[in-house]
Amino acid sequence: MTGDIARARDLLDHATSVAVLTGAGISAESGIPTFRDALTGLWEKFRPEELATPEAFEANPKLVWDWYAWRRGVVAKAQPNAGHRALADLERQCRGHEVDFTLVTQNVDGLHREAGSQRVVELHGNIRRVKCFDRHHPVESWPEGDHVPTCPRCGSLLRPDVVWFGEAMPPEVLATAVAAARTCDVFLCVGTSTVVEPAASLPFLALDSGARVIEVNPQATPLTGRASVSLRGTAGAILPLLV
Ligand code: OAD
């Protein structure tokens, strides 16, 4: 492992452009459950894929709203961990040496920005924001109660401002992520199972464009066999050793 850490540091030290992709694993040590590790408690019988769709919301808006309200509560209590902070440090170091840096995240928890990261591409939106279902009007505040709140402008039901399965992400957001993957020479992939598209393709796009890929994950993933360096451990333990 020590040799692998040294190799990963060497790759980062010599990079001229760094792209990072994070998934739910980086926030696990902040107490936010991942998606494909077992859910606990009230929600253990639901699969995210069955709740995170427009069809699920139309069929049972209260169930979906309550699931997101529960997740929003978990996120509100969470603090960035050593992994988030290390990536913010890495960005500062890169900027100091005129190295391009882009952090792409699938997470909707906002913890990267809270840790001090600046150039953050949120592929799946942000759970702290809310918009209306019909017309996507952004809404700043809403009453908590027994019913799903409605939009003050058009009366449609409110929903979280996240990207659900079956929905397209904003094209400019995806384009920024794809450009970062294509142009980087080192791609760091942290805490994602690399199974949900289009994010899952980003490290492979980087590989096909000639980049070296470093993976940080306690488990093997579909990317592991192609990574230049695979660091088996948690983000909070490994990332501070890279920066
Ligand atoms: P997953 O739950 O699929 O995968 C989490 C990954 O993090 C797994 O590979 C774990 O091995 C790894 N992991 C767990 N603890 C870790 C730790 N402490 N440090 C580092 N890695 C750790 O989450 P994502 O890959 O982010 O989409 O899932 C992708 C998308 O699927 C999510 O954005 C969400 C979900 O359904 C939408 O909601 C659209």
PDB file of C-alpha atoms and ligand atoms in Angstrom:
ATOM      1  CA  MET A   1       0.000   0.000   0.000  1.00  0.00           C
ATOM      2  CA  THR A   2       2.807   2.462   0.859  1.00  0.00           C
ATOM      3  CA  GLY A   3       4.235   1.971  -2.644  1.00  0.00           C
ATOM      4  CA  ASP A   4       0.809   2.541  -4.196  1.00  0.00           C
ATOM      5  CA  ILE A   5       0.341   5.760  -2.206  1.00  0.00           C
ATOM      6  CA  ALA A   6       3.762   6.955  -3.389  1.00  0.00           C
ATOM      7  CA  ARG A   7       2.866   6.112  -7.022  1.00  0.00           C
ATOM      8  CA  ALA A   8      -0.440   7.961  -6.736  1.00  0.00           C
ATOM      9  CA  ARG A   9       1.279  11.000  -5.203  1.00  0.00           C
ATOM     10  CA  ASP A  10       3.837  10.942  -7.976  1.00  0.00           C
ATOM     11  CA  LEU A  11       1.105  10.921 -10.623  1.00  0.00           C
ATOM     12  CA  LEU A  12      -0.621  13.865  -8.934  1.00  0.00           C
ATOM     13  CA  ASP A  13       2.678  15.751  -8.485  1.00  0.00           C
ATOM     14  CA  HIS A  14       3.384  15.557 -12.226  1.00  0.00           C
ATOM     15  CA  ALA A  15      -0.167  16.254 -13.464  1.00  0.00           C
ATOM     16  CA  THR A  16      -0.988  19.307 -15.546  1.00  0.00           C
ATOM     17  CA  SER A  17      -4.737  18.763 -15.307  1.00  0.00           C
ATOM     18  CA  VAL A  18      -6.605  16.833 -12.589  1.00  0.00           C
ATOM     19  CA  ALA A  19     -10.221  15.652 -12.636  1.00  0.00           C
ATOM     20  CA  VAL A  20     -11.902  14.035  -9.636  1.00  0.00           C
ATOM     21  CA  LEU A  21     -15.147  12.056  -9.526  1.00  0.00           C
ATOM     22  CA  THR A  22     -16.747  11.371  -6.162  1.00  0.00           C
ATOM     23  CA  GLY A  23     -19.710   9.243  -5.139  1.00  0.00           C
ATOM     24  CA  ALA A  24     -21.621   8.433  -1.994  1.00  0.00           C
ATOM     25  CA  GLY A  25     -18.607   6.665  -0.439  1.00  0.00           C
ATOM     26  CA  ILE A  26     -16.813   9.935   0.269  1.00  0.00           C
ATOM     27  CA  SER A  27     -19.673  11.063   2.505  1.00  0.00           C
ATOM     28  CA  ALA A  28     -20.029   7.710   4.303  1.00  0.00           C
ATOM     29  CA  GLU A  29     -17.591   8.838   7.007  1.00  0.00           C
ATOM     30  CA  SER A  30     -19.769  11.937   7.523  1.00  0.00           C
ATOM     31  CA  GLY A  31     -22.639   9.613   8.486  1.00  0.00           C
ATOM     32  CA  ILE A  32     -24.570   9.735   5.193  1.00  0.00           C
ATOM     33  CA  PRO A  33     -25.596   6.252   4.030  1.00  0.00           C
ATOM     34  CA  THR A  34     -24.436   5.165   0.566  1.00  0.00           C
ATOM     35  CA  PHE A  35     -26.961   3.835  -1.939  1.00  0.00           C
ATOM     36  CA  ARG A  36     -25.792   0.315  -2.634  1.00  0.00           C
ATOM     37  CA  ASP A  37     -24.559  -0.562   0.850  1.00  0.00           C
ATOM     38  CA  ALA A  38     -27.582  -1.623   2.963  1.00  0.00           C
ATOM     39  CA  LEU A  39     -29.931   1.157   4.044  1.00  0.00           C
ATOM     40  CA  THR A  40     -30.906   1.230   7.668  1.00  0.00           C
ATOM     41  CA  GLY A  41     -34.117   1.708   9.603  1.00  0.00           C
ATOM     42  CA  LEU A  42     -37.285   3.125   8.167  1.00  0.00           C
ATOM     43  CA  TRP A  43     -36.162   3.073   4.575  1.00  0.00           C
ATOM     44  CA  GLU A  44     -34.418  -0.272   4.398  1.00  0.00           C
ATOM     45  CA  LYS A  45     -37.275  -1.812   2.417  1.00  0.00           C
ATOM     46  CA  PHE A  46     -37.065   0.796  -0.359  1.00  0.00           C
ATOM     47  CA  ARG A  47     -34.558   0.803  -3.170  1.00  0.00           C
ATOM     48  CA  PRO A  48     -33.395   4.310  -4.177  1.00  0.00           C
ATOM     49  CA  GLU A  49     -34.141   3.482  -7.796  1.00  0.00           C
ATOM     50  CA  GLU A  50     -37.785   2.923  -6.803  1.00  0.00           C
ATOM     51  CA  LEU A  51     -38.104   6.276  -5.032  1.00  0.00           C
ATOM     52  CA  ALA A  52     -35.851   8.506  -7.120  1.00  0.00           C
ATOM     53  CA  THR A  53     -37.988   8.711 -10.259  1.00  0.00           C
ATOM     54  CA  PRO A  54     -40.651  11.117 -11.559  1.00  0.00           C
ATOM     55  CA  GLU A  55     -43.035   8.147 -11.828  1.00  0.00           C
ATOM     56  CA  ALA A  56     -42.565   7.307  -8.137  1.00  0.00           C
ATOM     57  CA  PHE A  57     -43.290  10.932  -7.236  1.00  0.00           C
ATOM     58  CA  GLU A  58     -46.424  11.035  -9.374  1.00  0.00           C
ATOM     59  CA  ALA A  59     -47.635   7.730  -7.912  1.00  0.00           C
ATOM     60  CA  ASN A  60     -46.922   8.629  -4.268  1.00  0.00           C
ATOM     61  CA  PRO A  61     -45.603  12.188  -3.796  1.00  0.00           C
ATOM     62  CA  LYS A  62     -45.853  12.017  -0.009  1.00  0.00           C
ATOM     63  CA  LEU A  63     -43.651   8.897   0.209  1.00  0.00           C
ATOM     64  CA  VAL A  64     -40.975  10.430  -2.029  1.00  0.00           C
ATOM     65  CA  TRP A  65     -41.137  13.853  -0.311  1.00  0.00           C
ATOM     66  CA  ASP A  66     -40.811  12.190   3.105  1.00  0.00           C
ATOM     67  CA  TRP A  67     -37.824  10.095   1.957  1.00  0.00           C
ATOM     68  CA  TYR A  68     -36.041  13.245   0.782  1.00  0.00           C
ATOM     69  CA  ALA A  69     -37.049  15.127   3.943  1.00  0.00           C
ATOM     70  CA  TRP A  70     -35.430  12.317   5.937  1.00  0.00           C
ATOM     71  CA  ARG A  71     -32.277  12.473   3.788  1.00  0.00           C
ATOM     72  CA  ARG A  72     -32.222  16.292   4.031  1.00  0.00           C
ATOM     73  CA  GLY A  73     -32.274  15.916   7.811  1.00  0.00           C
ATOM     74  CA  VAL A  74     -29.319  13.507   7.689  1.00  0.00           C
ATOM     75  CA  VAL A  75     -27.391  15.892   5.419  1.00  0.00           C
ATOM     76  CA  ALA A  76     -28.168  18.923   7.593  1.00  0.00           C
ATOM     77  CA  LYS A  77     -26.477  17.244  10.565  1.00  0.00           C
ATOM     78  CA  ALA A  78     -23.454  16.032   8.581  1.00  0.00           C
ATOM     79  CA  GLN A  79     -20.034  17.716   8.542  1.00  0.00           C
ATOM     80  CA  PRO A  80     -17.378  17.370   5.828  1.00  0.00           C
ATOM     81  CA  ASN A  81     -14.805  14.708   6.727  1.00  0.00           C
ATOM     82  CA  ALA A  82     -11.045  14.361   6.170  1.00  0.00           C
ATOM     83  CA  GLY A  83     -11.674  13.089   2.616  1.00  0.00           C
ATOM     84  CA  HIS A  84     -13.670  16.175   1.595  1.00  0.00           C
ATOM     85  CA  ARG A  85     -11.071  18.432   3.210  1.00  0.00           C
ATOM     86  CA  ALA A  86      -8.190  16.672   1.442  1.00  0.00           C
ATOM     87  CA  LEU A  87      -9.854  17.280  -1.940  1.00  0.00           C
ATOM     88  CA  ALA A  88     -10.287  20.975  -1.084  1.00  0.00           C
ATOM     89  CA  ASP A  89      -6.557  21.056  -0.201  1.00  0.00           C
ATOM     90  CA  LEU A  90      -5.699  19.286  -3.460  1.00  0.00           C
ATOM     91  CA  GLU A  91      -7.623  21.938  -5.403  1.00  0.00           C
ATOM     92  CA  ARG A  92      -5.737  24.739  -3.608  1.00  0.00           C
ATOM     93  CA  GLN A  93      -2.393  23.044  -4.319  1.00  0.00           C
ATOM     94  CA  CYS A  94      -3.296  22.555  -7.980  1.00  0.00           C
ATOM     95  CA  ARG A  95      -4.335  26.198  -8.353  1.00  0.00           C
ATOM     96  CA  GLY A  96      -1.095  27.278  -6.691  1.00  0.00           C
ATOM     97  CA  HIS A  97       0.860  25.395  -9.363  1.00  0.00           C
ATOM     98  CA  GLU A  98      -1.398  26.426 -12.271  1.00  0.00           C
ATOM     99  CA  VAL A  99      -2.715  22.888 -12.648  1.00  0.00           C
ATOM    100  CA  ASP A 100      -6.318  22.636 -13.940  1.00  0.00           C
ATOM    101  CA  PHE A 101      -8.650  21.099 -11.393  1.00  0.00           C
ATOM    102  CA  THR A 102     -12.289  20.015 -11.643  1.00  0.00           C
ATOM    103  CA  LEU A 103     -14.231  18.113  -8.996  1.00  0.00           C
ATOM    104  CA  VAL A 104     -17.268  16.287 -10.356  1.00  0.00           C
ATOM    105  CA  THR A 105     -19.607  14.776  -7.770  1.00  0.00           C
ATOM    106  CA  GLN A 106     -22.652  12.557  -7.935  1.00  0.00           C
ATOM    107  CA  ASN A 107     -23.489  13.574  -4.376  1.00  0.00           C
ATOM    108  CA  VAL A 108     -26.340  15.939  -3.617  1.00  0.00           C
ATOM    109  CA  ASP A 109     -25.209  16.759  -0.055  1.00  0.00           C
ATOM    110  CA  GLY A 110     -23.175  19.925  -0.733  1.00  0.00           C
ATOM    111  CA  LEU A 111     -20.340  18.761   1.568  1.00  0.00           C
ATOM    112  CA  HIS A 112     -17.560  19.440  -0.956  1.00  0.00           C
ATOM    113  CA  ARG A 113     -18.374  23.152  -1.038  1.00  0.00           C
ATOM    114  CA  GLU A 114     -18.722  23.174   2.751  1.00  0.00           C
ATOM    115  CA  ALA A 115     -15.204  21.728   2.957  1.00  0.00           C
ATOM    116  CA  GLY A 116     -13.876  24.574   0.787  1.00  0.00           C
ATOM    117  CA  SER A 117     -13.871  23.086  -2.715  1.00  0.00           C
ATOM    118  CA  GLN A 118     -14.567  25.775  -5.280  1.00  0.00           C
ATOM    119  CA  ARG A 119     -14.868  24.276  -8.740  1.00  0.00           C
ATOM    120  CA  VAL A 120     -17.552  21.660  -8.041  1.00  0.00           C
ATOM    121  CA  VAL A 121     -19.743  20.152 -10.752  1.00  0.00           C
ATOM    122  CA  GLU A 122     -22.850  18.662  -9.096  1.00  0.00           C
ATOM    123  CA  LEU A 123     -24.041  16.105 -11.638  1.00  0.00           C
ATOM    124  CA  HIS A 124     -27.138  15.054  -9.706  1.00  0.00           C
ATOM    125  CA  GLY A 125     -28.213  18.423  -8.263  1.00  0.00           C
ATOM    126  CA  ASN A 126     -28.414  19.432  -4.606  1.00  0.00           C
ATOM    127  CA  ILE A 127     -30.826  18.088  -2.016  1.00  0.00           C
ATOM    128  CA  ARG A 128     -30.818  21.373  -0.084  1.00  0.00           C
ATOM    129  CA  ARG A 129     -32.596  23.064  -3.013  1.00  0.00           C
ATOM    130  CA  VAL A 130     -36.282  22.588  -3.809  1.00  0.00           C
ATOM    131  CA  LYS A 131     -38.240  23.316  -7.000  1.00  0.00           C
ATOM    132  CA  CYS A 132     -41.762  22.660  -8.234  1.00  0.00           C
ATOM    133  CA  PHE A 133     -42.589  19.504 -10.138  1.00  0.00           C
ATOM    134  CA  ASP A 134     -44.451  20.998 -13.104  1.00  0.00           C
ATOM    135  CA  ARG A 135     -42.457  24.122 -13.988  1.00  0.00           C
ATOM    136  CA  HIS A 136     -39.183  23.804 -12.041  1.00  0.00           C
ATOM    137  CA  HIS A 137     -39.699  27.125 -10.233  1.00  0.00           C
ATOM    138  CA  PRO A 138     -37.046  27.354  -7.507  1.00  0.00           C
ATOM    139  CA  VAL A 139     -38.553  27.727  -4.013  1.00  0.00           C
ATOM    140  CA  GLU A 140     -36.566  29.077  -1.067  1.00  0.00           C
ATOM    141  CA  SER A 141     -38.721  28.019   1.877  1.00  0.00           C
ATOM    142  CA  TRP A 142     -41.751  25.849   2.457  1.00  0.00           C
ATOM    143  CA  PRO A 143     -43.943  24.773   5.392  1.00  0.00           C
ATOM    144  CA  GLU A 144     -43.254  21.360   6.967  1.00  0.00           C
ATOM    145  CA  GLY A 145     -46.456  19.439   7.647  1.00  0.00           C
ATOM    146  CA  ASP A 146     -48.580  16.456   6.766  1.00  0.00           C
ATOM    147  CA  HIS A 147     -48.921  17.385   3.102  1.00  0.00           C
ATOM    148  CA  VAL A 148     -46.437  17.856   0.305  1.00  0.00           C
ATOM    149  CA  PRO A 149     -46.061  21.649   0.044  1.00  0.00           C
ATOM    150  CA  THR A 150     -46.968  23.462  -3.169  1.00  0.00           C
ATOM    151  CA  CYS A 151     -45.362  26.137  -5.324  1.00  0.00           C
ATOM    152  CA  PRO A 152     -46.382  29.701  -4.356  1.00  0.00           C
ATOM    153  CA  ARG A 153     -46.231  30.694  -8.060  1.00  0.00           C
ATOM    154  CA  CYS A 154     -48.086  27.875  -9.849  1.00  0.00           C
ATOM    155  CA  GLY A 155     -49.537  25.570  -7.186  1.00  0.00           C
ATOM    156  CA  SER A 156     -47.723  22.450  -8.369  1.00  0.00           C
ATOM    157  CA  LEU A 157     -46.194  20.080  -5.822  1.00  0.00           C
ATOM    158  CA  LEU A 158     -42.655  20.744  -4.572  1.00  0.00           C
ATOM    159  CA  ARG A 159     -39.828  18.239  -5.097  1.00  0.00           C
ATOM    160  CA  PRO A 160     -36.080  18.201  -4.397  1.00  0.00           C
ATOM    161  CA  ASP A 161     -33.856  19.841  -7.033  1.00  0.00           C
ATOM    162  CA  VAL A 162     -32.002  16.626  -7.803  1.00  0.00           C
ATOM    163  CA  VAL A 163     -31.709  14.562 -10.970  1.00  0.00           C
ATOM    164  CA  TRP A 164     -33.906  11.475 -10.792  1.00  0.00           C
ATOM    165  CA  PHE A 165     -33.513   8.243 -12.735  1.00  0.00           C
ATOM    166  CA  GLY A 166     -35.026   8.797 -16.168  1.00  0.00           C
ATOM    167  CA  GLU A 167     -34.322  12.555 -16.089  1.00  0.00           C
ATOM    168  CA  ALA A 168     -31.620  14.295 -18.088  1.00  0.00           C
ATOM    169  CA  MET A 169     -29.017  16.299 -16.234  1.00  0.00           C
ATOM    170  CA  PRO A 170     -28.528  19.903 -17.385  1.00  0.00           C
ATOM    171  CA  PRO A 171     -26.508  19.614 -20.633  1.00  0.00           C
ATOM    172  CA  GLU A 172     -23.934  22.264 -19.616  1.00  0.00           C
ATOM    173  CA  VAL A 173     -23.249  20.394 -16.360  1.00  0.00           C
ATOM    174  CA  LEU A 174     -22.617  17.119 -18.173  1.00  0.00           C
ATOM    175  CA  ALA A 175     -20.543  18.894 -20.845  1.00  0.00           C
ATOM    176  CA  THR A 176     -18.239  20.383 -18.165  1.00  0.00           C
ATOM    177  CA  ALA A 177     -17.744  16.945 -16.586  1.00  0.00           C
ATOM    178  CA  VAL A 178     -17.047  15.277 -19.935  1.00  0.00           C
ATOM    179  CA  ALA A 179     -14.558  18.000 -20.924  1.00  0.00           C
ATOM    180  CA  ALA A 180     -12.724  17.585 -17.604  1.00  0.00           C
ATOM    181  CA  ALA A 181     -12.510  13.794 -18.098  1.00  0.00           C
ATOM    182  CA  ARG A 182     -11.296  14.176 -21.692  1.00  0.00           C
ATOM    183  CA  THR A 183      -8.615  16.754 -21.007  1.00  0.00           C
ATOM    184  CA  CYS A 184      -7.164  15.677 -17.652  1.00  0.00           C
ATOM    185  CA  ASP A 185      -3.965  13.674 -17.379  1.00  0.00           C
ATOM    186  CA  VAL A 186      -4.818  12.305 -13.921  1.00  0.00           C
ATOM    187  CA  PHE A 187      -8.348  11.196 -12.985  1.00  0.00           C
ATOM    188  CA  LEU A 188      -9.056  10.436  -9.321  1.00  0.00           C
ATOM    189  CA  CYS A 189     -12.161   8.315  -8.718  1.00  0.00           C
ATOM    190  CA  VAL A 190     -13.356   8.178  -5.087  1.00  0.00           C
ATOM    191  CA  GLY A 191     -16.149   6.274  -3.354  1.00  0.00           C
ATOM    192  CA  THR A 192     -18.350   5.385  -6.283  1.00  0.00           C
ATOM    193  CA  SER A 193     -19.569   1.989  -7.425  1.00  0.00           C
ATOM    194  CA  THR A 194     -19.225   3.286 -11.044  1.00  0.00           C
ATOM    195  CA  VAL A 195     -22.483   1.716 -12.157  1.00  0.00           C
ATOM    196  CA  VAL A 196     -24.829   4.693 -12.681  1.00  0.00           C
ATOM    197  CA  GLU A 197     -24.518   6.373 -16.068  1.00  0.00           C
ATOM    198  CA  PRO A 198     -23.419   8.784 -17.363  1.00  0.00           C
ATOM    199  CA  ALA A 199     -21.076   9.381 -14.382  1.00  0.00           C
ATOM    200  CA  ALA A 200     -19.812   5.791 -14.554  1.00  0.00           C
ATOM    201  CA  SER A 201     -18.370   6.406 -18.025  1.00  0.00           C
ATOM    202  CA  LEU A 202     -16.266   9.424 -17.007  1.00  0.00           C
ATOM    203  CA  PRO A 203     -13.203   7.482 -15.732  1.00  0.00           C
ATOM    204  CA  PHE A 204     -13.302   5.256 -18.818  1.00  0.00           C
ATOM    205  CA  LEU A 205     -13.505   8.320 -21.048  1.00  0.00           C
ATOM    206  CA  ALA A 206     -10.429   9.669 -19.244  1.00  0.00           C
ATOM    207  CA  LEU A 207      -8.601   6.353 -19.763  1.00  0.00           C
ATOM    208  CA  ASP A 208      -9.490   6.328 -23.453  1.00  0.00           C
ATOM    209  CA  SER A 209      -8.147   9.884 -23.708  1.00  0.00           C
ATOM    210  CA  GLY A 210      -4.792   8.807 -22.250  1.00  0.00           C
ATOM    211  CA  ALA A 211      -5.181   9.786 -18.578  1.00  0.00           C
ATOM    212  CA  ARG A 212      -3.905   7.739 -15.638  1.00  0.00           C
ATOM    213  CA  VAL A 213      -6.647   6.774 -13.198  1.00  0.00           C
ATOM    214  CA  ILE A 214      -6.309   6.497  -9.409  1.00  0.00           C
ATOM    215  CA  GLU A 215      -9.177   4.764  -7.600  1.00  0.00           C
ATOM    216  CA  VAL A 216      -9.920   5.074  -3.864  1.00  0.00           C
ATOM    217  CA  ASN A 217     -12.512   2.590  -2.620  1.00  0.00           C
ATOM    218  CA  PRO A 218     -12.626  -0.116   0.071  1.00  0.00           C
ATOM    219  CA  GLN A 219     -14.254  -2.468  -2.505  1.00  0.00           C
ATOM    220  CA  ALA A 220     -13.385  -3.475  -6.057  1.00  0.00           C
ATOM    221  CA  THR A 221     -15.516  -1.874  -8.786  1.00  0.00           C
ATOM    222  CA  PRO A 222     -15.807  -2.284 -12.571  1.00  0.00           C
ATOM    223  CA  LEU A 223     -13.006   0.328 -12.824  1.00  0.00           C
ATOM    224  CA  THR A 224     -10.494  -1.409 -10.562  1.00  0.00           C
ATOM    225  CA  GLY A 225      -8.923  -3.638 -13.218  1.00  0.00           C
ATOM    226  CA  ARG A 226      -8.142  -0.647 -15.445  1.00  0.00           C
ATOM    227  CA  ALA A 227      -6.982   1.823 -12.783  1.00  0.00           C
ATOM    228  CA  SER A 228      -3.272   2.704 -12.816  1.00  0.00           C
ATOM    229  CA  VAL A 229      -3.355   2.720  -9.027  1.00  0.00           C
ATOM    230  CA  SER A 230      -6.118   1.161  -6.924  1.00  0.00           C
ATOM    231  CA  LEU A 231      -6.051   2.245  -3.284  1.00  0.00           C
ATOM    232  CA  ARG A 232      -8.206  -0.058  -1.170  1.00  0.00           C
ATOM    233  CA  GLY A 233      -9.405   1.920   1.839  1.00  0.00           C
ATOM    234  CA  THR A 234     -11.753   4.667   2.931  1.00  0.00           C
ATOM    235  CA  ALA A 235     -11.645   8.176   1.522  1.00  0.00           C
ATOM    236  CA  GLY A 236     -11.072   9.665   4.979  1.00  0.00           C
ATOM    237  CA  ALA A 237      -8.025   7.460   5.563  1.00  0.00           C
ATOM    238  CA  ILE A 238      -6.470   7.524   2.074  1.00  0.00           C
ATOM    239  CA  LEU A 239      -7.066  10.991   0.590  1.00  0.00           C
ATOM    240  CA  PRO A 240      -5.133  12.933   3.272  1.00  0.00           C
ATOM    241  CA  LEU A 241      -2.109  10.727   2.424  1.00  0.00           C
ATOM    242  CA  LEU A 242      -2.257  11.852  -1.222  1.00  0.00           C
ATOM    243  CA  VAL A 243      -2.242  15.590  -0.630  1.00  0.00           C
TER     244      VAL A 243
HETATM  245  P1  OAD B   1     -23.028   3.664  -4.294  1.00  0.00           P
HETATM  246  O1  OAD B   1     -23.804   3.468  -3.034  1.00  0.00           O
HETATM  247  O2  OAD B   1     -23.470   2.937  -5.507  1.00  0.00           O
HETATM  248  O3  OAD B   1     -21.512   3.258  -4.058  1.00  0.00           O
HETATM  249  C1  OAD B   1     -20.797   3.719  -2.953  1.00  0.00           C
HETATM  250  C2  OAD B   1     -19.357   3.286  -3.128  1.00  0.00           C
HETATM  251  O4  OAD B   1     -18.615   3.851  -2.081  1.00  0.00           O
HETATM  252  C3  OAD B   1     -19.137   1.766  -3.082  1.00  0.00           C
HETATM  253  O5  OAD B   1     -18.290   1.390  -4.155  1.00  0.00           O
HETATM  254  C4  OAD B   1     -18.461   1.556  -1.731  1.00  0.00           C
HETATM  255  O6  OAD B   1     -17.518   0.472  -1.759  1.00  0.00           O
HETATM  256  C5  OAD B   1     -17.731   2.868  -1.561  1.00  0.00           C
HETATM  257  N1  OAD B   1     -17.472   3.265  -0.157  1.00  0.00           N
HETATM  258  C6  OAD B   1     -18.182   2.951   0.957  1.00  0.00           C
HETATM  259  N2  OAD B   1     -17.649   3.556   2.030  1.00  0.00           N
HETATM  260  C7  OAD B   1     -16.571   4.276   1.588  1.00  0.00           C
HETATM  261  C8  OAD B   1     -15.615   5.135   2.223  1.00  0.00           C
HETATM  262  N3  OAD B   1     -15.653   5.392   3.538  1.00  0.00           N
HETATM  263  N4  OAD B   1     -14.655   5.714   1.444  1.00  0.00           N
HETATM  264  C9  OAD B   1     -14.610   5.479   0.111  1.00  0.00           C
HETATM  265  N5  OAD B   1     -15.498   4.687  -0.537  1.00  0.00           N
HETATM  266  C10 OAD B   1     -16.466   4.098   0.187  1.00  0.00           C
HETATM  267  O7  OAD B   1     -22.953   5.249  -4.558  1.00  0.00           O
HETATM  268  P2  OAD B   1     -22.662   6.035  -5.914  1.00  0.00           P
HETATM  269  O8  OAD B   1     -21.651   5.321  -6.748  1.00  0.00           O
HETATM  270  O9  OAD B   1     -22.393   7.436  -5.539  1.00  0.00           O
HETATM  271  O10 OAD B   1     -28.037   8.650  -8.088  1.00  0.00           O
HETATM  272  O11 OAD B   1     -24.070   5.939  -6.613  1.00  0.00           O
HETATM  273  C11 OAD B   1     -24.274   6.628  -7.812  1.00  0.00           C
HETATM  274  C12 OAD B   1     -25.681   7.155  -7.903  1.00  0.00           C
HETATM  275  O12 OAD B   1     -26.635   6.111  -7.646  1.00  0.00           O
HETATM  276  C13 OAD B   1     -26.035   8.187  -6.856  1.00  0.00           C
HETATM  277  O13 OAD B   1     -25.612   9.486  -7.185  1.00  0.00           O
HETATM  278  C14 OAD B   1     -27.539   8.118  -6.850  1.00  0.00           C
HETATM  279  C15 OAD B   1     -27.655   6.625  -6.743  1.00  0.00           C
HETATM  280  O14 OAD B   1     -28.847   6.059  -7.015  1.00  0.00           O
HETATM  281  C16 OAD B   1     -29.205   9.293  -8.146  1.00  0.00           C
HETATM  282  O15 OAD B   1     -29.886   9.481  -7.152  1.00  0.00           O
HETATM  283  C17 OAD B   1     -29.581   9.761  -9.512  1.00  0.00           C
END
